[in-house]
Short mmCIF file of C-alpha atoms (C1' of nucleotides) in Angstrom, two decimals:
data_model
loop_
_atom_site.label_atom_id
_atom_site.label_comp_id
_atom_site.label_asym_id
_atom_site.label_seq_id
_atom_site.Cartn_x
_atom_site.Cartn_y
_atom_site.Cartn_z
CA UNK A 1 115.45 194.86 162.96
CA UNK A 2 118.01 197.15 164.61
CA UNK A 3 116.74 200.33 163.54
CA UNK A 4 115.20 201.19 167.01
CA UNK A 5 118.35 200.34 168.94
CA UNK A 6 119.10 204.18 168.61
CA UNK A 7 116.70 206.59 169.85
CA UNK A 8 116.58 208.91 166.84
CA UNK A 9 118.35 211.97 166.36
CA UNK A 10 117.71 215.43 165.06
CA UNK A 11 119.93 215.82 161.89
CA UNK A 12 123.17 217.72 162.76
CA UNK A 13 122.19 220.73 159.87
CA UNK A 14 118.82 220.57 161.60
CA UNK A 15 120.06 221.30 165.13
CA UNK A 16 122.80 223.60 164.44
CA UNK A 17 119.80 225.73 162.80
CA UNK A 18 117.83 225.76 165.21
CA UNK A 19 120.26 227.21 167.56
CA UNK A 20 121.34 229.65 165.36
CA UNK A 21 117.95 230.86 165.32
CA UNK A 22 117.92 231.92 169.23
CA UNK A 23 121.29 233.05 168.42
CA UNK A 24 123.39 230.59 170.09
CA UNK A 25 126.53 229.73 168.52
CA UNK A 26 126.56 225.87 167.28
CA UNK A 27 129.47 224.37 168.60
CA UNK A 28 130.10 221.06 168.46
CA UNK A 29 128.62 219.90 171.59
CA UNK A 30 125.69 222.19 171.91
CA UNK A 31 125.04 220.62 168.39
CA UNK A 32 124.90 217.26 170.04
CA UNK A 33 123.21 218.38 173.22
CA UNK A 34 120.43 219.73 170.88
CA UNK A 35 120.52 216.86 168.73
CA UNK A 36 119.22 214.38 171.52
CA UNK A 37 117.52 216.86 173.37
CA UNK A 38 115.33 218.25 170.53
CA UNK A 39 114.73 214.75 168.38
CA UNK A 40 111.17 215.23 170.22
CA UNK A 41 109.28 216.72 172.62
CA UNK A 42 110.04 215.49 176.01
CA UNK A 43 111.48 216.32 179.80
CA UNK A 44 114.95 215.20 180.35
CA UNK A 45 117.13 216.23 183.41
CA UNK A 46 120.91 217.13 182.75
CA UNK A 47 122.28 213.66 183.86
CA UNK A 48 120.06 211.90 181.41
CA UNK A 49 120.98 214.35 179.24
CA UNK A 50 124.52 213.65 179.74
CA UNK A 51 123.70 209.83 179.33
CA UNK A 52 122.20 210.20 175.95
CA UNK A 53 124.82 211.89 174.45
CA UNK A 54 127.02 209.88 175.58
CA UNK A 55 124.97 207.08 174.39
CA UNK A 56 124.93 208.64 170.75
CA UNK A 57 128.75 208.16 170.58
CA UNK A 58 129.50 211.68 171.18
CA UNK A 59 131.94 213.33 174.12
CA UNK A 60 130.56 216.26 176.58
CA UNK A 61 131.35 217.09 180.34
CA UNK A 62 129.03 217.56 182.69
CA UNK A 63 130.11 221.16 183.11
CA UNK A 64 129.02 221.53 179.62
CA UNK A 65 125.93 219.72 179.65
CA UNK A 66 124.58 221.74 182.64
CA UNK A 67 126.23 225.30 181.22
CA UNK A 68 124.52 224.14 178.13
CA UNK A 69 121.41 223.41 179.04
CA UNK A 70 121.73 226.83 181.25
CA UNK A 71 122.00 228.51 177.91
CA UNK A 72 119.46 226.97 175.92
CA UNK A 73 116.93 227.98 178.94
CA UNK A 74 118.10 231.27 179.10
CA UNK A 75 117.81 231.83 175.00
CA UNK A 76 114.59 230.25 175.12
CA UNK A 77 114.95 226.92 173.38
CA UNK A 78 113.62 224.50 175.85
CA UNK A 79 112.22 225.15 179.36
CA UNK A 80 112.87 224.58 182.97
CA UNK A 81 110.72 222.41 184.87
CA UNK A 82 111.12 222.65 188.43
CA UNK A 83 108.72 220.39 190.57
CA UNK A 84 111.80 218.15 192.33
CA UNK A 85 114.11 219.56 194.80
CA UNK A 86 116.56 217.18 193.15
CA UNK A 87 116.79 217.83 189.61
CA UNK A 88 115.41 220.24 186.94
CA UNK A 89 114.03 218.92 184.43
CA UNK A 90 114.10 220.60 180.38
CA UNK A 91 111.27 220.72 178.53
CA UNK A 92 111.73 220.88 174.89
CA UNK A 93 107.93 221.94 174.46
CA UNK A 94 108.10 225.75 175.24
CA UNK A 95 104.71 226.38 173.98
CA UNK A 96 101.87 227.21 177.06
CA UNK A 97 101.32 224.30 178.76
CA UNK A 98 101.41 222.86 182.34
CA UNK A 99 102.25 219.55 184.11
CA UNK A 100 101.54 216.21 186.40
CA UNK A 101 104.33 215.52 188.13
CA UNK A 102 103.96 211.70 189.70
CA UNK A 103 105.95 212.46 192.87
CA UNK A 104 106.77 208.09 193.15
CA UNK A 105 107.74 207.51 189.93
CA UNK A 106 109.24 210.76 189.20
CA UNK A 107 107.38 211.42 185.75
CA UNK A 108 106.31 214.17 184.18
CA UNK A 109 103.31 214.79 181.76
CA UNK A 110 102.18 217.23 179.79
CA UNK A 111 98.88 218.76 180.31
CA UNK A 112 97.76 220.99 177.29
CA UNK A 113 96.88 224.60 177.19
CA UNK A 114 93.13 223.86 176.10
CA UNK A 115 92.67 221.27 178.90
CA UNK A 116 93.13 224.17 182.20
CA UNK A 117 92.41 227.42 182.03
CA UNK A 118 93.63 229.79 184.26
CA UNK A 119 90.40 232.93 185.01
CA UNK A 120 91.23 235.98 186.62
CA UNK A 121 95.48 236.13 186.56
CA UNK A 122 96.02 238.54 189.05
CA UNK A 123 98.31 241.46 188.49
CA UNK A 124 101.85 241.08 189.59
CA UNK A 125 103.49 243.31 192.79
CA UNK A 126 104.57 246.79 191.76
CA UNK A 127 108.38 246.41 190.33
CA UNK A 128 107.81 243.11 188.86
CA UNK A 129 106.74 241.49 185.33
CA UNK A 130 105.46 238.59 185.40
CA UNK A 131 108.07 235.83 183.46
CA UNK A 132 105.77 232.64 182.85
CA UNK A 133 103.14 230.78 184.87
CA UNK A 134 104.08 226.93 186.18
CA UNK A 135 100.80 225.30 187.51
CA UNK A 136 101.62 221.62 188.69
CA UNK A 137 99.35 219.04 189.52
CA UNK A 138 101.18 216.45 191.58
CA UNK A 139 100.08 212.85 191.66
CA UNK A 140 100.39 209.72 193.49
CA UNK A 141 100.24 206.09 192.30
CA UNK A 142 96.54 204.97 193.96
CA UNK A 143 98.00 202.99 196.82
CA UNK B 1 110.49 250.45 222.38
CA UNK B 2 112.53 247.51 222.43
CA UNK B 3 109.24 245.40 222.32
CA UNK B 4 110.03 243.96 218.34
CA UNK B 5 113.37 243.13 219.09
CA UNK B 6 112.55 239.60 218.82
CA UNK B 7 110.00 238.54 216.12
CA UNK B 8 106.69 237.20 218.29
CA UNK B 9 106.93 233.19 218.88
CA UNK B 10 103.53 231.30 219.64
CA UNK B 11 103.24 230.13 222.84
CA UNK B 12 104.38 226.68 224.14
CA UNK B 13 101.24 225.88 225.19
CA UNK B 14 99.68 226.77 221.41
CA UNK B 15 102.43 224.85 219.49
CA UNK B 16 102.38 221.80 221.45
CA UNK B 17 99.00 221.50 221.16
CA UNK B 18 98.94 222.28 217.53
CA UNK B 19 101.43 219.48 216.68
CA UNK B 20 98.89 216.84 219.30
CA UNK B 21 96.46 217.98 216.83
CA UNK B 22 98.68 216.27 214.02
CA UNK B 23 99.36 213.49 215.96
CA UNK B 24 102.70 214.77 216.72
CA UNK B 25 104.72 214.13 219.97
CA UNK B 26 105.18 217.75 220.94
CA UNK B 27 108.85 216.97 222.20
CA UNK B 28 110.88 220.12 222.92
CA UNK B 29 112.44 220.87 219.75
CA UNK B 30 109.43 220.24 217.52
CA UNK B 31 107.65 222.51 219.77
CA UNK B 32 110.60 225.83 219.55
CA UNK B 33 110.66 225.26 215.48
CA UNK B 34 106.72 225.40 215.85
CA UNK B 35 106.64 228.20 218.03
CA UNK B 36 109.09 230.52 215.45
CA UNK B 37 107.32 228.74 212.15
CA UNK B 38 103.79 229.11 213.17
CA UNK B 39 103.68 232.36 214.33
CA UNK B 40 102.58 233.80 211.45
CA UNK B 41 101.86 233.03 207.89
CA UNK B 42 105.38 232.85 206.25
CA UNK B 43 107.42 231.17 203.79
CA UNK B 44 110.90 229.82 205.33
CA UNK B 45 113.29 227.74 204.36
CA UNK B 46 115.37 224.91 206.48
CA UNK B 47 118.11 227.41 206.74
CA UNK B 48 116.04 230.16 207.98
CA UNK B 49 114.20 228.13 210.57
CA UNK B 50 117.67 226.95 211.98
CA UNK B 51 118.58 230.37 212.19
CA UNK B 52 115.28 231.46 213.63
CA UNK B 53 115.00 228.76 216.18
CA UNK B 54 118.50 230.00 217.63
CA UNK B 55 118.01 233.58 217.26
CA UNK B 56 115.30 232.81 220.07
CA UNK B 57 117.49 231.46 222.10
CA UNK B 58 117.06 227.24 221.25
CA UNK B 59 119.10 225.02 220.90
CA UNK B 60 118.39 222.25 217.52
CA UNK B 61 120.63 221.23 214.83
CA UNK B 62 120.51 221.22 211.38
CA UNK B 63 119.26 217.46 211.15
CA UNK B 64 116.47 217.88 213.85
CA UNK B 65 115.27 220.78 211.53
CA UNK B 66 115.48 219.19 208.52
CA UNK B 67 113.48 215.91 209.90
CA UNK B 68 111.19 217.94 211.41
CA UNK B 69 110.26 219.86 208.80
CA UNK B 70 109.31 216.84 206.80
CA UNK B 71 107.89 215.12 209.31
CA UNK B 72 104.91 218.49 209.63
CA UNK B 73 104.86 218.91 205.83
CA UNK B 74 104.32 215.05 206.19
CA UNK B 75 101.38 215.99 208.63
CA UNK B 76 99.95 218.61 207.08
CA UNK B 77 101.39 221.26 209.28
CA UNK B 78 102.64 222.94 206.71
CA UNK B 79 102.90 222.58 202.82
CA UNK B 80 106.38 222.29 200.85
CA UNK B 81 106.52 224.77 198.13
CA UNK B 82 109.04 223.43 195.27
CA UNK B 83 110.36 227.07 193.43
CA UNK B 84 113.63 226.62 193.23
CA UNK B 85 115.96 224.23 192.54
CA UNK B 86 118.39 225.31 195.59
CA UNK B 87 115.60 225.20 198.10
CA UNK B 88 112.64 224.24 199.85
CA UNK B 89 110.02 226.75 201.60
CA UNK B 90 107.46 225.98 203.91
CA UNK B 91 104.78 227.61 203.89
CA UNK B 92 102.72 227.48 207.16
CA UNK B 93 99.58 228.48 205.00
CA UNK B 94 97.93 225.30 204.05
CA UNK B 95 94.85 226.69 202.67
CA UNK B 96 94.41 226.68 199.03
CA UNK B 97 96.14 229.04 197.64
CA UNK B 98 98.92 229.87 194.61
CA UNK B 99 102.40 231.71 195.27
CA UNK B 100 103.62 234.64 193.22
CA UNK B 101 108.12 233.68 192.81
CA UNK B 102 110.17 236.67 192.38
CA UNK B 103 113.07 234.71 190.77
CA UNK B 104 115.31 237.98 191.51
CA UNK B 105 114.90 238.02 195.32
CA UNK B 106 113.85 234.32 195.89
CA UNK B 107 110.82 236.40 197.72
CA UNK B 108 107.36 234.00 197.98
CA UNK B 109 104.26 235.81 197.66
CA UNK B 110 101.20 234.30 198.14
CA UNK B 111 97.52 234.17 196.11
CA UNK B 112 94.55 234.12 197.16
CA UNK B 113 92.56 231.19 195.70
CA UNK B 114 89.87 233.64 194.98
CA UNK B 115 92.21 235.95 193.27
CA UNK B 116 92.77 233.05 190.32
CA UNK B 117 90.77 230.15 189.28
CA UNK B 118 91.37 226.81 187.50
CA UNK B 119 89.04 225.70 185.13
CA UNK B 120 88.50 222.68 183.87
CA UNK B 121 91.08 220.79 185.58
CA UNK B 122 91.93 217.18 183.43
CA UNK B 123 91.27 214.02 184.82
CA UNK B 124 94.06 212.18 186.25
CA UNK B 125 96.41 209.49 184.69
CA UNK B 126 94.60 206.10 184.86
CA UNK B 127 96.23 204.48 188.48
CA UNK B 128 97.13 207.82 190.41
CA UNK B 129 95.08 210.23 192.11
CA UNK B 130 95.59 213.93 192.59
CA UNK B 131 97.55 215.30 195.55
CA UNK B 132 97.77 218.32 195.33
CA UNK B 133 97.63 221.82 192.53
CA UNK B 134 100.69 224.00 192.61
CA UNK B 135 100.25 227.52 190.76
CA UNK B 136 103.54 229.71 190.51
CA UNK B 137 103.74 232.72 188.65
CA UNK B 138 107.37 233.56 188.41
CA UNK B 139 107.83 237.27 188.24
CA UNK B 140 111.12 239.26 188.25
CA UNK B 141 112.40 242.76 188.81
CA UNK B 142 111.76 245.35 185.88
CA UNK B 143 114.68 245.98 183.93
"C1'" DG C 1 145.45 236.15 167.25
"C1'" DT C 2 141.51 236.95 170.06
"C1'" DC C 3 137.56 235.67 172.41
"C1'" DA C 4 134.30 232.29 173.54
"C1'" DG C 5 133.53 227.49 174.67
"C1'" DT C 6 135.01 223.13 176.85
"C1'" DG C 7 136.82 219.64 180.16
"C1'" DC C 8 138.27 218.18 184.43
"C1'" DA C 9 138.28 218.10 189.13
"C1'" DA C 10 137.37 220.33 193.04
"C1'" DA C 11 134.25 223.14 195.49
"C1'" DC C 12 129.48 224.11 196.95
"C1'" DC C 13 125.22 223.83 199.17
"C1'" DC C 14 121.25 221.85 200.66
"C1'" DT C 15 119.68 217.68 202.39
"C1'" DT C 16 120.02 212.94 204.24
"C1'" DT C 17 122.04 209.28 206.95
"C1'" DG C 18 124.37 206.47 210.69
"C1'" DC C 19 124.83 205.91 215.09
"C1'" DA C 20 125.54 206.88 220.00
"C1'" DG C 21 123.38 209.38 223.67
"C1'" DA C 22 119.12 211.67 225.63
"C1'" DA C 23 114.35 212.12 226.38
"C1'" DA C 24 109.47 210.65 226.41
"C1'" DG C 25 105.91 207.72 228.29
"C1'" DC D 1 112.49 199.91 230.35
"C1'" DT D 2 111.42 200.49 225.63
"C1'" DT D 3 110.80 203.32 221.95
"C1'" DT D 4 111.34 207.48 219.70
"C1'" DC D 5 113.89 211.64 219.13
"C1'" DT D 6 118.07 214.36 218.87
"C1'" DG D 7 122.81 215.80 217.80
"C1'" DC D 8 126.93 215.51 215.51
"C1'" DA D 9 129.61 214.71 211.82
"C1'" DA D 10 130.12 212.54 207.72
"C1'" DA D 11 128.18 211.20 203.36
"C1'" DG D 12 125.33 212.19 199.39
"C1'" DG D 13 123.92 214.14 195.00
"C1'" DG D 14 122.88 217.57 191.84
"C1'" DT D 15 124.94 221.84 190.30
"C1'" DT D 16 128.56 225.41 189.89
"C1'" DT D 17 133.18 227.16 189.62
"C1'" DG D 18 138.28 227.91 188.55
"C1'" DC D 19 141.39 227.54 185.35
"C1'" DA D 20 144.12 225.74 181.63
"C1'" DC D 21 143.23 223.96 176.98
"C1'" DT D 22 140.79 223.90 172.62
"C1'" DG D 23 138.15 225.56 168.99
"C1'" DA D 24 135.58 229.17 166.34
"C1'" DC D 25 136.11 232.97 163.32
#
DNA sequence: GTCAGTGCAAACCCTTTGCAGAAAG
DNA sequence: CTTTCTGCAAAGGGTTTGCACTGAC
């Protein structure tokens, strides 16, 4: 009856592999980041981020959770999401997808590669390779 | 010679009659920060209308800026563009159209909606409606 | 022992807010 | 005269930084 009272974790071994894999050393709290921020696929900003681990038991700063999550965007394990001046939001599911963004409640959706296709991707300026492609569709609650 | 010195500013006339159009009482400093913001198509941020506004010899403070600007993208003056995290731009192009981000230079680039095409955009979540499709292709410098 | 990572608090920066004074109609 | 707008300065909130401490190897 209590088993849900935790939102599950990724297994320590499980996380700590996974980082080593983008080549990020597994300290103890990047461990733990990734072990709440990888149990599934889902957008989290660095203050619920914080929360979570926290939650879990486990000690972090903020400095590390947003140097952390820095990190893990940088090497590639989860992706920024940036649709709200106020926060970023990480996206644990890096594979080509896009977004609704519900601009009153704040939530984000995922909107799969085979459901929008993009024709005709222009070429980028001279200088300049192109790093990813964001396409938002921002919604409203009717009324 | 000396005829670029100062970028060229709408008219008073124009921009007060522009913002009527909105349903916006053209009061004096709504109408400078329309004059240096409408003049051409252009991407600015707060911060760069500020400074534009008193480069041309205004007087407005940061807070009359700020509210102002969100009171036209409110309007439909112009349209907030949401690249980065540190910033908003607004972009006094409100036809459809997609934005190239050089995440390098913070430089905004626009698309023509002809140039790229959506298809098959997804239905909305059941209770919202659509407001509005955001396309950014972030790019950076080579090497 | 050396170098990288972490924690804390303070600094930062863009943006918003509160409120008194000014301007618009 | 009433309502809306403006200016200033202060507050706000997410993010970054400086620096001493800790941990990894």
């Amino acid at each position: 009856m209590n088993e849900h009272r935790q939102p599950a974790l990724l297994g320590e071994q499980q996380a700590a592999e996974r980082l080593s894999r983008f080549h990020i050393l597994p300290t103890q709290q990047r461990v733990q980041i990734a072990r709440v921020l990888l149990a599934r696929d889902q957008h989290l900003s660095a203050d619920q981020v914080l929360d979570l681990v926290k939650a879990a038991g486990n000690r972090v700063s903020k400095a590390t959770v947003y140097n952390t999550l820095g990190l893990f965007a940088d090497k590639g394990v989860v992706r920024e999401v940036i649709v709200d001046p106020h926060r970023v939001f990480y996206d644990t599911n890096t594979s080509v997808h896009h977004h609704f963004y519900n601009v009153d409640t704040g939530e984000l959706t995922d909107i799969g590669a085979d459901q929008l296709r993009l024709e005709g991707l222009p070429g980028v300026p001279p200088g300049t390779v192109a790093e990813g492609v964001d396409v938002i569709i921002r919604i409203r609650q009717r009324h």
